Short mmCIF file of N, CA and C in Angstrom, two decimals:
data_model
loop_
_atom_site.label_atom_id
_atom_site.label_comp_id
_atom_site.label_asym_id
_atom_site.label_seq_id
_atom_site.Cartn_x
_atom_site.Cartn_y
_atom_site.Cartn_z
N MET A 1 -135.40 -133.95 -90.30
CA MET A 1 -136.57 -133.10 -90.46
C MET A 1 -136.69 -132.11 -89.23
N SER A 2 -136.80 -130.92 -89.51
CA SER A 2 -136.63 -130.09 -88.49
C SER A 2 -138.05 -129.88 -87.45
N PRO A 3 -137.77 -129.69 -86.37
CA PRO A 3 -139.10 -129.74 -85.42
C PRO A 3 -140.31 -128.89 -85.86
N PHE A 4 -140.11 -127.90 -86.64
CA PHE A 4 -140.76 -126.80 -87.60
C PHE A 4 -141.60 -127.66 -88.59
N CYS A 5 -141.02 -128.50 -89.33
CA CYS A 5 -141.83 -129.53 -90.49
C CYS A 5 -142.67 -130.28 -89.64
N ASP A 6 -141.84 -130.84 -88.68
CA ASP A 6 -142.84 -131.88 -87.99
C ASP A 6 -144.23 -131.45 -87.35
N ARG A 7 -144.05 -130.19 -86.95
CA ARG A 7 -145.35 -129.55 -86.41
C ARG A 7 -146.30 -129.00 -87.94
N ALA A 8 -145.82 -128.80 -88.94
CA ALA A 8 -146.61 -128.28 -90.04
C ALA A 8 -147.11 -129.64 -90.59
N ILE A 9 -146.46 -130.80 -90.53
CA ILE A 9 -146.95 -132.12 -91.16
C ILE A 9 -148.17 -132.46 -90.20
N SER A 10 -147.88 -132.25 -88.82
CA SER A 10 -148.85 -132.67 -87.86
C SER A 10 -150.19 -132.21 -88.11
N LEU A 11 -150.00 -130.86 -88.34
CA LEU A 11 -151.36 -130.08 -88.64
C LEU A 11 -151.96 -130.29 -89.74
N SER A 12 -151.03 -130.47 -90.96
CA SER A 12 -151.78 -131.00 -92.31
C SER A 12 -152.42 -132.17 -92.18
N GLU A 13 -152.03 -133.30 -91.45
CA GLU A 13 -152.22 -134.68 -91.26
C GLU A 13 -153.52 -134.60 -90.10
N ILE A 14 -154.07 -133.72 -89.42
CA ILE A 14 -155.16 -133.81 -88.80
C ILE A 14 -156.05 -132.77 -89.23
N GLY A 15 -155.93 -132.27 -90.78
CA GLY A 15 -156.95 -131.60 -91.45
C GLY A 15 -156.86 -130.25 -91.91
N TYR A 16 -155.78 -129.58 -91.22
CA TYR A 16 -155.81 -128.01 -91.38
C TYR A 16 -155.18 -127.90 -92.75
N LYS A 17 -155.70 -126.97 -93.19
CA LYS A 17 -155.20 -126.35 -94.45
C LYS A 17 -154.07 -125.24 -94.44
N ILE A 18 -153.03 -125.63 -94.74
CA ILE A 18 -151.90 -124.83 -94.13
C ILE A 18 -150.83 -124.38 -95.21
N ILE A 19 -150.26 -123.27 -95.17
CA ILE A 19 -149.65 -122.54 -96.14
C ILE A 19 -148.16 -122.22 -95.28
N PRO A 20 -146.74 -122.27 -96.45
CA PRO A 20 -145.78 -121.44 -95.72
C PRO A 20 -145.82 -120.14 -95.92
N ILE A 21 -145.56 -119.57 -94.60
CA ILE A 21 -145.31 -118.00 -94.58
C ILE A 21 -143.85 -117.66 -94.44
N PRO A 22 -143.07 -116.98 -95.16
CA PRO A 22 -141.81 -116.69 -95.08
C PRO A 22 -141.49 -115.96 -93.59
N ALA A 23 -140.23 -115.92 -93.11
CA ALA A 23 -139.81 -115.49 -92.00
C ALA A 23 -139.91 -113.73 -92.35
N GLY A 24 -140.53 -113.33 -91.33
CA GLY A 24 -140.74 -111.61 -91.07
C GLY A 24 -141.70 -111.21 -92.21
N GLN A 25 -142.79 -112.11 -92.66
CA GLN A 25 -143.98 -111.99 -93.49
C GLN A 25 -145.18 -112.31 -92.57
N LYS A 26 -146.25 -111.78 -93.00
CA LYS A 26 -147.50 -111.79 -92.38
C LYS A 26 -148.38 -112.41 -93.48
N ARG A 27 -148.06 -112.67 -94.80
CA ARG A 27 -148.90 -113.29 -95.82
C ARG A 27 -147.93 -114.35 -96.77
N PRO A 28 -148.87 -115.04 -97.37
CA PRO A 28 -147.81 -115.75 -98.43
C PRO A 28 -147.37 -115.04 -99.57
N VAL A 29 -146.18 -115.57 -100.28
CA VAL A 29 -145.63 -114.57 -101.32
C VAL A 29 -145.54 -115.35 -102.45
N PHE A 30 -146.60 -116.09 -102.80
CA PHE A 30 -146.66 -116.77 -104.15
C PHE A 30 -147.95 -116.92 -104.33
N LYS A 31 -148.26 -116.89 -105.99
CA LYS A 31 -149.38 -116.87 -106.59
C LYS A 31 -150.06 -118.62 -106.10
N ASP A 32 -151.48 -118.15 -106.18
CA ASP A 32 -152.71 -119.32 -106.02
C ASP A 32 -152.64 -119.82 -104.76
N TRP A 33 -151.96 -119.20 -103.71
CA TRP A 33 -151.98 -119.88 -102.27
C TRP A 33 -153.17 -120.42 -101.72
N GLN A 34 -154.49 -119.69 -102.19
CA GLN A 34 -155.58 -120.25 -101.80
C GLN A 34 -156.06 -121.79 -102.08
N ASN A 35 -155.29 -122.07 -103.17
CA ASN A 35 -155.50 -123.62 -103.67
C ASN A 35 -154.27 -124.24 -103.08
N TYR A 36 -153.37 -123.99 -102.34
CA TYR A 36 -152.19 -124.80 -102.09
C TYR A 36 -152.64 -125.91 -101.25
N GLU A 37 -152.15 -127.22 -101.53
CA GLU A 37 -152.35 -128.59 -100.62
C GLU A 37 -151.22 -128.88 -100.11
N ALA A 38 -151.01 -128.74 -98.63
CA ALA A 38 -149.86 -129.18 -98.05
C ALA A 38 -149.91 -130.46 -97.79
N ASP A 39 -149.00 -131.48 -97.99
CA ASP A 39 -148.73 -132.79 -97.46
C ASP A 39 -147.36 -132.83 -97.05
N ALA A 40 -147.11 -134.12 -96.65
CA ALA A 40 -145.70 -134.35 -95.89
C ALA A 40 -144.64 -134.23 -96.78
N PHE A 41 -144.94 -134.58 -98.15
CA PHE A 41 -143.69 -134.39 -98.76
C PHE A 41 -143.31 -132.88 -99.41
N ARG A 42 -144.44 -132.25 -99.75
CA ARG A 42 -144.35 -130.75 -100.12
C ARG A 42 -143.91 -130.37 -98.83
N ILE A 43 -144.28 -130.58 -97.59
CA ILE A 43 -143.51 -129.88 -96.53
C ILE A 43 -142.10 -129.78 -96.58
N GLU A 44 -141.82 -131.40 -96.69
CA GLU A 44 -140.44 -131.50 -96.47
C GLU A 44 -139.40 -130.71 -97.63
N MET A 45 -140.16 -131.03 -98.80
CA MET A 45 -139.30 -130.27 -99.86
C MET A 45 -139.53 -129.05 -99.94
N GLU A 46 -140.59 -128.20 -99.62
CA GLU A 46 -140.52 -126.59 -99.93
C GLU A 46 -140.61 -125.87 -98.58
N TRP A 47 -140.39 -126.61 -97.40
CA TRP A 47 -140.72 -125.80 -96.19
C TRP A 47 -139.32 -125.64 -95.36
N PRO A 48 -138.25 -125.89 -95.89
CA PRO A 48 -137.08 -126.15 -94.95
C PRO A 48 -136.56 -124.55 -94.27
N ASN A 49 -137.13 -123.60 -94.93
CA ASN A 49 -136.45 -122.15 -94.63
C ASN A 49 -137.79 -121.54 -94.41
N VAL A 50 -138.71 -121.85 -94.32
CA VAL A 50 -140.20 -120.90 -93.94
C VAL A 50 -140.13 -120.66 -92.65
N GLY A 51 -140.59 -119.42 -92.07
CA GLY A 51 -140.61 -118.80 -90.76
C GLY A 51 -141.75 -118.98 -89.85
N ASN A 52 -143.16 -119.09 -90.70
CA ASN A 52 -144.32 -119.81 -90.14
C ASN A 52 -145.20 -120.34 -90.74
N ILE A 53 -146.39 -120.64 -90.13
CA ILE A 53 -147.32 -121.55 -90.65
C ILE A 53 -148.60 -120.77 -90.63
N GLY A 54 -149.17 -120.57 -91.85
CA GLY A 54 -150.36 -120.13 -92.04
C GLY A 54 -151.29 -121.08 -92.16
N VAL A 55 -152.70 -120.79 -91.64
CA VAL A 55 -153.83 -121.53 -91.62
C VAL A 55 -155.03 -121.13 -92.61
N LEU A 56 -155.23 -121.56 -93.60
CA LEU A 56 -156.51 -121.14 -94.73
C LEU A 56 -157.58 -120.99 -93.60
N THR A 57 -158.52 -119.88 -93.67
CA THR A 57 -159.70 -120.06 -92.76
C THR A 57 -160.83 -120.21 -93.32
N LYS A 58 -160.86 -120.51 -94.64
CA LYS A 58 -162.09 -120.93 -95.31
C LYS A 58 -162.86 -121.91 -94.47
N HIS A 59 -162.30 -122.89 -93.83
CA HIS A 59 -162.77 -123.85 -93.08
C HIS A 59 -162.45 -123.98 -91.53
N THR A 60 -161.79 -122.97 -91.21
CA THR A 60 -161.24 -122.60 -89.98
C THR A 60 -161.34 -121.31 -89.44
N PRO A 61 -162.76 -120.68 -89.41
CA PRO A 61 -162.59 -119.21 -89.53
C PRO A 61 -162.16 -118.78 -87.90
N ALA A 62 -161.60 -117.79 -87.88
CA ALA A 62 -160.90 -117.03 -86.58
C ALA A 62 -161.04 -115.63 -86.58
N ILE A 63 -161.09 -115.23 -85.48
CA ILE A 63 -160.92 -113.61 -85.17
C ILE A 63 -159.83 -113.29 -84.31
N ASP A 64 -158.89 -112.51 -84.93
CA ASP A 64 -157.79 -112.01 -84.51
C ASP A 64 -158.15 -110.58 -84.08
N ILE A 65 -158.13 -110.12 -82.82
CA ILE A 65 -158.28 -108.67 -82.01
C ILE A 65 -156.92 -108.56 -81.39
N ASP A 66 -156.37 -107.35 -81.52
CA ASP A 66 -155.34 -106.66 -81.18
C ASP A 66 -155.93 -105.17 -80.32
N SER A 67 -155.99 -105.75 -78.95
CA SER A 67 -156.57 -104.62 -78.06
C SER A 67 -155.68 -104.06 -76.97
N THR A 68 -155.43 -102.86 -76.71
CA THR A 68 -154.93 -102.34 -75.41
C THR A 68 -155.72 -102.16 -74.26
N ASP A 69 -157.12 -102.62 -74.41
CA ASP A 69 -157.82 -102.60 -73.21
C ASP A 69 -158.10 -103.79 -72.39
N GLU A 70 -157.46 -103.98 -71.28
CA GLU A 70 -157.23 -105.18 -70.51
C GLU A 70 -158.59 -105.90 -70.23
N GLU A 71 -159.49 -105.20 -70.21
CA GLU A 71 -161.01 -105.89 -69.95
C GLU A 71 -161.52 -106.64 -71.42
N VAL A 72 -161.17 -106.18 -72.32
CA VAL A 72 -161.43 -106.72 -73.58
C VAL A 72 -160.69 -108.23 -73.66
#
């Protein structure tokens, strides 16, 4: 198993709702991604060529701000 899959499994096991994001993309490319349930088996089978790990923010809200203002 790859270090990438190890990280994905670790995140899933501690309660993060994660989804696979293909390399070069910023969003999932499959339907019903909002209801995806990652577990160790699915990650090992479905994620070998995934580029990134997405975190569903329904229960883990976050803010992403890109600013060129150094004080911000």
